[in-house]
PDB file of C-alpha atoms in Angstrom:
ATOM      1  CA  MET B   1      19.632  -5.130   3.566  1.00 30.00           C
ATOM      2  CA  SER B   2      16.813  -6.130   1.284  1.00 34.00           C
ATOM      3  CA  LYS B   3      16.291  -9.239  -0.790  1.00 34.00           C
ATOM      4  CA  GLU B   4      15.129  -8.465  -4.320  1.00 34.00           C
ATOM      5  CA  THR B   5      13.243 -11.003  -6.329  1.00 32.00           C
ATOM      6  CA  SER B   6      16.161 -11.194  -8.718  1.00 31.00           C
ATOM      7  CA  ARG B   7      17.854 -12.968  -5.767  1.00 29.00           C
ATOM      8  CA  LYS B   8      20.446 -10.191  -5.585  1.00 27.00           C
ATOM      9  CA  ILE B   9      21.151  -8.274  -2.408  1.00 26.00           C
ATOM     10  CA  VAL B  10      20.893  -4.520  -2.418  1.00 28.00           C
ATOM     11  CA  SER B  11      20.843  -1.932   0.297  1.00 30.00           C
ATOM     12  CA  GLY B  12      20.401   1.796   0.450  1.00 31.00           C
ATOM     13  CA  PRO B  13      19.144   4.617   2.623  1.00 32.00           C
ATOM     14  CA  SER B  14      15.760   6.146   2.081  1.00 30.00           C
ATOM     15  CA  GLY B  15      17.220   9.618   2.411  1.00 28.00           C
ATOM     16  CA  LEU B  16      14.935  10.560   5.284  1.00 30.00           C
ATOM     17  CA  VAL B  17      15.737   8.102   8.033  1.00 30.00           C
ATOM     18  CA  THR B  18      18.377   5.874   9.472  1.00 26.00           C
ATOM     19  CA  CYS B  19      16.806   2.431   9.649  1.00 28.00           C
ATOM     20  CA  PHE B  20      17.813  -0.907  11.045  1.00 28.00           C
ATOM     21  CA  VAL B  21      15.546  -3.232   9.130  1.00 29.00           C
ATOM     22  CA  ARG B  22      15.037  -6.960   8.723  1.00 31.00           C
ATOM     23  CA  PHE B  23      13.822  -7.186   5.154  1.00 31.00           C
ATOM     24  CA  SER B  24      12.370 -10.194   3.453  1.00 32.00           C
ATOM     25  CA  ALA B  25      10.529 -10.744   0.213  1.00 32.00           C
ATOM     26  CA  LEU B  26       9.276 -13.425  -2.113  1.00 32.00           C
ATOM     27  CA  SER B  27      11.490 -14.644  -4.912  1.00 28.00           C
ATOM     28  CA  THR B  28       9.524 -13.988  -8.077  1.00 28.00           C
ATOM     29  CA  VAL B  29      10.345 -12.896 -11.588  1.00 30.00           C
ATOM     30  CA  SER B  30       8.971  -9.433 -11.002  1.00 35.00           C
ATOM     31  CA  GLU B  31      11.005  -7.299  -8.643  1.00 36.00           C
ATOM     32  CA  PHE B  32       9.393  -7.004  -5.232  1.00 40.00           C
ATOM     33  CA  ILE B  33      10.658  -4.566  -2.633  1.00 43.00           C
ATOM     34  CA  TYR B  34       8.915  -4.925   0.694  1.00 40.00           C
ATOM     35  CA  LEU B  35       9.230  -2.826   3.825  1.00 41.00           C
ATOM     36  CA  PRO B  36       7.635  -4.643   6.764  1.00 39.00           C
ATOM     37  CA  ALA B  37       6.299  -3.066   9.890  1.00 36.00           C
ATOM     38  CA  ARG B  38       9.036  -4.699  11.976  1.00 37.00           C
ATOM     39  CA  VAL B  39      11.434  -1.808  11.523  1.00 35.00           C
ATOM     40  CA  LEU B  40      13.609   0.040  13.992  1.00 31.00           C
ATOM     41  CA  CYS B  41      14.109   3.571  12.679  1.00 35.00           C
ATOM     42  CA  VAL B  42      15.889   6.629  13.975  1.00 31.00           C
ATOM     43  CA  ALA B  43      13.935   9.415  12.306  1.00 34.00           C
ATOM     44  CA  LEU B  44      15.401  12.764  11.426  1.00 31.00           C
ATOM     45  CA  ALA B  45      13.640  15.913  12.552  1.00 30.00           C
ATOM     46  CA  PHE B  46      11.708  16.388   9.334  1.00 34.00           C
ATOM     47  CA  GLY B  47       9.830  13.069   9.337  1.00 36.00           C
ATOM     48  CA  VAL B  48       9.883   9.401   8.433  1.00 36.00           C
ATOM     49  CA  ALA B  49       9.991   7.764   4.996  1.00 39.00           C
ATOM     50  CA  LEU B  50      10.308   4.026   4.463  1.00 47.00           C
ATOM     51  CA  ALA B  51      11.319   3.117   0.921  1.00 48.00           C
ATOM     52  CA  GLY B  52      13.329   0.511  -0.956  1.00 39.00           C
ATOM     53  CA  ILE B  53      15.998   1.391  -3.510  1.00 32.00           C
ATOM     54  CA  PRO B  54      15.792  -0.623  -6.759  1.00 35.00           C
ATOM     55  CA  VAL B  55      18.794  -1.213  -9.005  1.00 27.00           C
ATOM     56  CA  ALA B  56      18.356  -2.040 -12.709  1.00 31.00           C
ATOM     57  CA  HIS B  57      20.701  -3.141 -15.481  1.00 27.00           C
ATOM     58  CA  ALA B  58      22.232  -0.202 -17.295  1.00 27.00           C
ATOM     59  CA  GLY B  59      20.647   0.108 -20.693  1.00 30.00           C
ATOM     60  CA  SER B  60      17.636  -2.047 -19.832  1.00 36.00           C
ATOM     61  CA  ALA B  61      14.126  -0.721 -19.522  1.00 52.00           C
ATOM     62  CA  ALA B  62      13.196  -0.170 -15.892  1.00 79.00           C
ATOM     63  CA  ALA B  63      10.118  -2.038 -14.766  1.00 89.00           C
ATOM     64  CA  PRO B  64       7.159   0.202 -13.940  1.00 96.00           C
ATOM     65  CA  THR B  65       6.420   0.534 -10.244  1.00 98.00           C
ATOM     66  CA  ILE B  66       3.311   0.036  -8.146  1.00 98.00           C
ATOM     67  CA  LEU B  67       3.722   1.998  -4.914  1.00 98.00           C
ATOM     68  CA  VAL B  68       1.577   0.957  -1.947  1.00 98.00           C
ATOM     69  CA  MET B  69       1.011   3.665   0.663  1.00 98.00           C
ATOM     70  CA  GLY B  70      -0.873   2.045   3.496  1.00 98.00           C
ATOM     71  CA  ASP B  71      -1.147   1.236   7.171  1.00 98.00           C
ATOM     72  CA  SER B  72      -0.982  -2.056   9.086  1.00 97.00           C
ATOM     73  CA  LEU B  73      -3.435  -3.712   6.691  1.00 97.00           C
ATOM     74  CA  SER B  74      -0.798  -3.437   3.972  1.00 98.00           C
ATOM     75  CA  ALA B  75       2.308  -3.597   6.169  1.00 97.00           C
ATOM     76  CA  GLY B  76       1.420  -7.136   7.237  1.00 96.00           C
ATOM     77  CA  TYR B  77       0.950  -6.543  10.936  1.00 97.00           C
ATOM     78  CA  GLY B  78       1.022  -9.760  12.946  1.00 96.00           C
ATOM     79  CA  ILE B  79       1.851 -12.068  10.040  1.00 97.00           C
ATOM     80  CA  GLU B  80       4.909 -13.056   8.026  1.00 96.00           C
ATOM     81  CA  VAL B  81       5.891 -10.657   5.271  1.00 92.00           C
ATOM     82  CA  GLU B  82       5.470 -13.224   2.522  1.00 96.00           C
ATOM     83  CA  GLN B  83       1.891 -13.918   3.658  1.00 98.00           C
ATOM     84  CA  GLY B  84       0.647 -10.358   3.179  1.00 98.00           C
ATOM     85  CA  TRP B  85      -1.585  -9.276   0.328  1.00 98.00           C
ATOM     86  CA  VAL B  86       1.153  -7.067  -1.125  1.00 98.00           C
ATOM     87  CA  ALA B  87       3.469 -10.062  -1.420  1.00 98.00           C
ATOM     88  CA  LEU B  88       0.625 -12.026  -2.974  1.00 98.00           C
ATOM     89  CA  LEU B  89       0.117  -9.182  -5.431  1.00 98.00           C
ATOM     90  CA  ALA B  90       3.752  -9.461  -6.541  1.00 97.00           C
ATOM     91  CA  GLN B  91       3.235 -13.177  -7.077  1.00 97.00           C
ATOM     92  CA  ARG B  92       0.097 -12.659  -9.123  1.00 98.00           C
ATOM     93  CA  LEU B  93       1.713 -10.019 -11.304  1.00 97.00           C
ATOM     94  CA  THR B  94       4.467 -12.461 -12.155  1.00 95.00           C
ATOM     95  CA  GLU B  95       2.130 -15.383 -12.732  1.00 96.00           C
ATOM     96  CA  GLN B  96      -0.023 -13.346 -15.113  1.00 96.00           C
ATOM     97  CA  GLY B  97       2.895 -11.891 -17.045  1.00 94.00           C
ATOM     98  CA  TYR B  98       2.873  -8.303 -15.837  1.00 96.00           C
ATOM     99  CA  GLY B  99       6.306  -6.692 -15.656  1.00 91.00           C
ATOM    100  CA  TYR B 100       5.736  -4.576 -12.579  1.00 96.00           C
ATOM    101  CA  ARG B 101       7.694  -4.265  -9.401  1.00 96.00           C
ATOM    102  CA  VAL B 102       5.914  -3.564  -6.128  1.00 98.00           C
ATOM    103  CA  VAL B 103       7.247  -1.145  -3.527  1.00 98.00           C
ATOM    104  CA  ASN B 104       5.483  -1.331  -0.189  1.00 98.00           C
ATOM    105  CA  ALA B 105       5.875   1.912   1.775  1.00 98.00           C
ATOM    106  CA  SER B 106       3.187   0.983   4.295  1.00 98.00           C
ATOM    107  CA  VAL B 107       3.677   1.539   8.023  1.00 97.00           C
ATOM    108  CA  SER B 108       1.651   0.057  10.859  1.00 96.00           C
ATOM    109  CA  GLY B 109      -0.185   2.785  12.766  1.00 96.00           C
ATOM    110  CA  GLU B 110       0.121   5.218   9.865  1.00 98.00           C
ATOM    111  CA  THR B 111      -2.344   8.084   9.517  1.00 98.00           C
ATOM    112  CA  THR B 112      -3.238  10.067   6.433  1.00 98.00           C
ATOM    113  CA  ARG B 113      -1.142  12.947   7.748  1.00 98.00           C
ATOM    114  CA  GLY B 114       1.977  10.836   8.132  1.00 98.00           C
ATOM    115  CA  ALA B 115       1.606   9.224   4.732  1.00 98.00           C
ATOM    116  CA  ALA B 116       0.968  12.552   3.015  1.00 98.00           C
ATOM    117  CA  SER B 117       4.220  13.869   4.448  1.00 98.00           C
ATOM    118  CA  ARG B 118       6.145  10.796   3.251  1.00 98.00           C
ATOM    119  CA  LEU B 119       4.667  10.604  -0.217  1.00 98.00           C
ATOM    120  CA  PRO B 120       6.765  13.276  -1.998  1.00 98.00           C
ATOM    121  CA  ARG B 121       9.977  11.447  -1.156  1.00 98.00           C
ATOM    122  CA  ALA B 122       8.549   8.085  -2.220  1.00 98.00           C
ATOM    123  CA  LEU B 123       7.356   9.570  -5.529  1.00 98.00           C
ATOM    124  CA  ALA B 124      10.760  11.087  -6.200  1.00 98.00           C
ATOM    125  CA  LEU B 125      12.570   7.834  -5.403  1.00 97.00           C
ATOM    126  CA  HIS B 126      10.389   5.356  -7.245  1.00 97.00           C
ATOM    127  CA  LYS B 127       8.547   7.345  -9.928  1.00 97.00           C
ATOM    128  CA  PRO B 128       5.588   4.957  -9.746  1.00 98.00           C
ATOM    129  CA  ALA B 129       3.153   4.335 -12.549  1.00 98.00           C
ATOM    130  CA  ILE B 130       0.443   3.430 -10.033  1.00 98.00           C
ATOM    131  CA  VAL B 131      -0.064   4.508  -6.430  1.00 98.00           C
ATOM    132  CA  ILE B 132      -2.380   2.477  -4.208  1.00 98.00           C
ATOM    133  CA  ILE B 133      -3.629   4.521  -1.245  1.00 98.00           C
ATOM    134  CA  GLU B 134      -4.886   2.333   1.615  1.00 98.00           C
ATOM    135  CA  LEU B 135      -5.220   4.709   4.554  1.00 98.00           C
ATOM    136  CA  GLY B 136      -7.689   6.306   6.915  1.00 97.00           C
ATOM    137  CA  GLY B 137      -8.490   3.472   9.295  1.00 96.00           C
ATOM    138  CA  ASN B 138      -6.217   4.837  12.026  1.00 96.00           C
ATOM    139  CA  ASP B 139      -7.663   8.309  11.543  1.00 96.00           C
ATOM    140  CA  GLY B 140     -11.108   6.889  12.171  1.00 94.00           C
ATOM    141  CA  LEU B 141     -10.117   4.797  15.167  1.00 92.00           C
ATOM    142  CA  ARG B 142      -8.600   7.898  16.747  1.00 93.00           C
ATOM    143  CA  GLY B 143     -11.661   9.976  15.962  1.00 90.00           C
ATOM    144  CA  LEU B 144      -9.650  12.541  14.005  1.00 93.00           C
ATOM    145  CA  PRO B 145     -11.573  15.322  12.211  1.00 95.00           C
ATOM    146  CA  LEU B 146     -12.851  13.932   8.947  1.00 96.00           C
ATOM    147  CA  ALA B 147     -12.156  17.186   7.107  1.00 97.00           C
ATOM    148  CA  VAL B 148      -8.477  16.811   7.985  1.00 98.00           C
ATOM    149  CA  SER B 149      -8.356  13.198   6.838  1.00 98.00           C
ATOM    150  CA  ARG B 150     -10.045  14.099   3.583  1.00 98.00           C
ATOM    151  CA  ALA B 151      -7.649  16.974   2.966  1.00 98.00           C
ATOM    152  CA  ASN B 152      -4.676  14.661   3.528  1.00 98.00           C
ATOM    153  CA  LEU B 153      -6.024  12.030   1.150  1.00 98.00           C
ATOM    154  CA  GLU B 154      -6.830  14.672  -1.436  1.00 98.00           C
ATOM    155  CA  SER B 155      -3.291  16.032  -1.149  1.00 98.00           C
ATOM    156  CA  MET B 156      -1.910  12.555  -1.801  1.00 98.00           C
ATOM    157  CA  VAL B 157      -4.103  12.122  -4.867  1.00 98.00           C
ATOM    158  CA  GLN B 158      -2.984  15.449  -6.234  1.00 98.00           C
ATOM    159  CA  GLN B 159       0.689  14.784  -5.514  1.00 98.00           C
ATOM    160  CA  ALA B 160       0.598  11.378  -7.188  1.00 98.00           C
ATOM    161  CA  ARG B 161      -1.198  12.685 -10.250  1.00 98.00           C
ATOM    162  CA  LYS B 162       1.218  15.582 -10.562  1.00 98.00           C
ATOM    163  CA  ALA B 163       4.034  13.034 -10.561  1.00 98.00           C
ATOM    164  CA  GLY B 164       2.364  11.205 -13.450  1.00 98.00           C
ATOM    165  CA  ALA B 165       0.980   8.252 -11.489  1.00 98.00           C
ATOM    166  CA  ARG B 166      -2.482   6.776 -11.611  1.00 98.00           C
ATOM    167  CA  VAL B 167      -4.165   6.490  -8.221  1.00 98.00           C
ATOM    168  CA  LEU B 168      -6.214   3.607  -6.876  1.00 98.00           C
ATOM    169  CA  LEU B 169      -8.108   4.579  -3.729  1.00 98.00           C
ATOM    170  CA  VAL B 170      -9.011   1.931  -1.178  1.00 98.00           C
ATOM    171  CA  GLY B 171     -12.092   2.639   0.913  1.00 97.00           C
ATOM    172  CA  MET B 172     -12.584   1.840   4.567  1.00 96.00           C
ATOM    173  CA  LYS B 173     -15.442   1.724   7.058  1.00 94.00           C
ATOM    174  CA  ILE B 174     -15.443   2.400  10.788  1.00 91.00           C
ATOM    175  CA  PRO B 175     -17.219   0.250  13.418  1.00 83.00           C
ATOM    176  CA  PRO B 176     -20.754   1.450  14.258  1.00 83.00           C
ATOM    177  CA  ASN B 177     -19.885   2.002  17.917  1.00 85.00           C
ATOM    178  CA  TYR B 178     -18.349   5.311  16.866  1.00 85.00           C
ATOM    179  CA  GLY B 179     -21.868   6.510  16.163  1.00 89.00           C
ATOM    180  CA  PRO B 180     -23.946   6.240  12.986  1.00 90.00           C
ATOM    181  CA  ARG B 181     -23.236   9.794  11.865  1.00 92.00           C
ATOM    182  CA  TYR B 182     -19.456   9.529  12.220  1.00 93.00           C
ATOM    183  CA  SER B 183     -19.459   6.098  10.571  1.00 93.00           C
ATOM    184  CA  ARG B 184     -21.542   7.368   7.664  1.00 95.00           C
ATOM    185  CA  ASP B 185     -19.469  10.514   7.191  1.00 96.00           C
ATOM    186  CA  PHE B 186     -16.228   8.540   7.469  1.00 97.00           C
ATOM    187  CA  GLU B 187     -17.247   6.223   4.651  1.00 97.00           C
ATOM    188  CA  ALA B 188     -18.353   9.213   2.569  1.00 97.00           C
ATOM    189  CA  VAL B 189     -14.834  10.673   2.688  1.00 98.00           C
ATOM    190  CA  PHE B 190     -13.669   7.909   0.363  1.00 98.00           C
ATOM    191  CA  THR B 191     -16.683   7.676  -1.923  1.00 98.00           C
ATOM    192  CA  GLU B 192     -16.846  11.429  -2.452  1.00 98.00           C
ATOM    193  CA  LEU B 193     -13.123  11.737  -3.093  1.00 98.00           C
ATOM    194  CA  ALA B 194     -13.238   8.881  -5.590  1.00 98.00           C
ATOM    195  CA  ALA B 195     -16.162  10.490  -7.386  1.00 98.00           C
ATOM    196  CA  GLN B 196     -14.588  13.943  -7.444  1.00 98.00           C
ATOM    197  CA  TYR B 197     -11.336  12.728  -8.981  1.00 98.00           C
ATOM    198  CA  LYS B 198     -12.855   9.825 -10.936  1.00 98.00           C
ATOM    199  CA  LEU B 199     -10.509   7.394  -9.220  1.00 98.00           C
ATOM    200  CA  PRO B 200     -10.453   3.622  -9.519  1.00 98.00           C
ATOM    201  CA  PHE B 201     -12.016   2.749  -6.185  1.00 98.00           C
ATOM    202  CA  VAL B 202     -12.361  -0.248  -3.869  1.00 98.00           C
ATOM    203  CA  PRO B 203     -15.377   0.579  -1.666  1.00 97.00           C
ATOM    204  CA  PHE B 204     -14.457  -1.606   1.312  1.00 97.00           C
ATOM    205  CA  PHE B 205     -11.077  -3.309   1.542  1.00 97.00           C
ATOM    206  CA  LEU B 206     -12.150  -5.666   4.354  1.00 96.00           C
ATOM    207  CA  ASP B 207     -15.187  -7.057   2.539  1.00 96.00           C
ATOM    208  CA  PHE B 208     -15.590 -10.804   3.273  1.00 95.00           C
ATOM    209  CA  VAL B 209     -13.008 -10.412   6.051  1.00 96.00           C
ATOM    210  CA  ALA B 210     -14.059  -7.966   8.775  1.00 94.00           C
ATOM    211  CA  LEU B 211     -17.103  -9.940   9.929  1.00 92.00           C
ATOM    212  CA  ASP B 212     -15.469 -13.362   9.713  1.00 95.00           C
ATOM    213  CA  ALA B 213     -13.699 -14.244  12.966  1.00 96.00           C
ATOM    214  CA  ALA B 214     -11.775 -17.018  11.205  1.00 97.00           C
ATOM    215  CA  ARG B 215     -10.038 -14.399   9.069  1.00 97.00           C
ATOM    216  CA  MET B 216      -9.201 -11.941  11.826  1.00 97.00           C
ATOM    217  CA  GLN B 217      -6.430 -11.892  14.391  1.00 97.00           C
ATOM    218  CA  ALA B 218      -7.247 -12.109  18.101  1.00 96.00           C
ATOM    219  CA  ASP B 219      -7.399  -8.310  18.375  1.00 93.00           C
ATOM    220  CA  GLY B 220     -10.420  -8.264  16.086  1.00 92.00           C
ATOM    221  CA  ILE B 221      -8.861  -5.442  14.065  1.00 92.00           C
ATOM    222  CA  HIS B 222      -6.172  -6.953  11.858  1.00 96.00           C
ATOM    223  CA  PRO B 223      -6.732  -9.635   9.215  1.00 97.00           C
ATOM    224  CA  ASN B 224      -4.774 -12.856   9.679  1.00 98.00           C
ATOM    225  CA  ALA B 225      -2.783 -14.763   7.071  1.00 98.00           C
ATOM    226  CA  ALA B 226      -5.865 -16.644   5.873  1.00 98.00           C
ATOM    227  CA  ALA B 227      -7.542 -13.336   5.014  1.00 98.00           C
ATOM    228  CA  GLN B 228      -4.793 -11.989   2.772  1.00 98.00           C
ATOM    229  CA  PRO B 229      -5.942 -13.671  -0.476  1.00 98.00           C
ATOM    230  CA  PHE B 230      -9.387 -12.164   0.088  1.00 98.00           C
ATOM    231  CA  LEU B 231      -7.893  -8.693   0.495  1.00 98.00           C
ATOM    232  CA  LEU B 232      -6.040  -9.096  -2.778  1.00 98.00           C
ATOM    233  CA  ASP B 233      -9.167 -10.379  -4.492  1.00 98.00           C
ATOM    234  CA  ASN B 234     -11.078  -7.337  -3.240  1.00 98.00           C
ATOM    235  CA  LEU B 235      -8.522  -5.056  -4.861  1.00 98.00           C
ATOM    236  CA  TRP B 236      -7.539  -6.974  -7.981  1.00 98.00           C
ATOM    237  CA  PRO B 237     -10.594  -6.281 -10.215  1.00 98.00           C
ATOM    238  CA  THR B 238     -10.003  -2.556  -9.755  1.00 98.00           C
ATOM    239  CA  LEU B 239      -6.240  -2.718 -10.215  1.00 98.00           C
ATOM    240  CA  LYS B 240      -6.112  -5.031 -13.216  1.00 98.00           C
ATOM    241  CA  PRO B 241      -7.538  -2.533 -15.761  1.00 97.00           C
ATOM    242  CA  LEU B 242      -4.723  -0.131 -14.848  1.00 98.00           C
ATOM    243  CA  LEU B 243      -2.001  -2.640 -15.705  1.00 97.00           C
ATOM    244  CA  LYS B 244      -0.176  -2.945 -18.997  1.00 92.00           C
ATOM    245  CA  LYS B 245       1.897  -5.799 -20.334  1.00 84.00           C
ATOM    246  CA  GLY B 246       5.194  -4.845 -21.954  1.00 68.00           C
ATOM    247  CA  PRO B 247       8.612  -6.328 -22.679  1.00 56.00           C
ATOM    248  CA  LYS B 248      10.248  -8.547 -20.102  1.00 53.00           C
ATOM    249  CA  TRP B 249      11.889  -6.369 -17.517  1.00 47.00           C
ATOM    250  CA  THR B 250      15.319  -7.188 -16.184  1.00 39.00           C
ATOM    251  CA  SER B 251      16.607  -6.227 -12.753  1.00 36.00           C
ATOM    252  CA  THR B 252      19.826  -6.842 -10.940  1.00 29.00           C
ATOM    253  CA  GLY B 253      21.500  -6.059  -7.678  1.00 26.00           C
TER     254      GLY B 253
END
């Protein structure tokens, strides 16, 4: 079951998995559908897709969707769902009068390959106006071939654009202990892809966070709750120009 921000309860299968999920979300004016990392899923043979199912009033204009495809940085690993930057984004959209809903299809431990395989289903379900791609960190930590990671990210960009969505690409860096060449080439995957497709681009999502121990969890990898506003602030200046204000959207369960 999921709690929509309209304070109505809805539930529905993603179409690709059987999931036993404990959902929670903020209560805001804008609809906010959040899929946390704490999910127990029985995946079918053809892959995993985590997605919420919105329900709107018949005859009312459906609110445009922002779809977040990310890893643990966006799934809220190690913190409460309502503390994550995606939840804070939903709050800010409401506070500033934007009629968007946010669908978080992020999964802790996700790679670019996994997300690329899930994206077509998420696009078909939610028909997003904007897709935020925050991926690649797990590829780097596993030392996966950069050409493969780039190809997966490029496929996601192309898929989203073909579906009529604008893409915001979030950049990542890898620790220097992986070697200066790999670190440099890893970072270039994002900058080159953003330049090639002229994408709105956040160069480094963990800016003002990664080197501050007070904003990191004990593992030294994942941002803590105190870091989440900084993550949102790193992304917001790039996202805001993509947003449009329209009529008040109405949603129901």
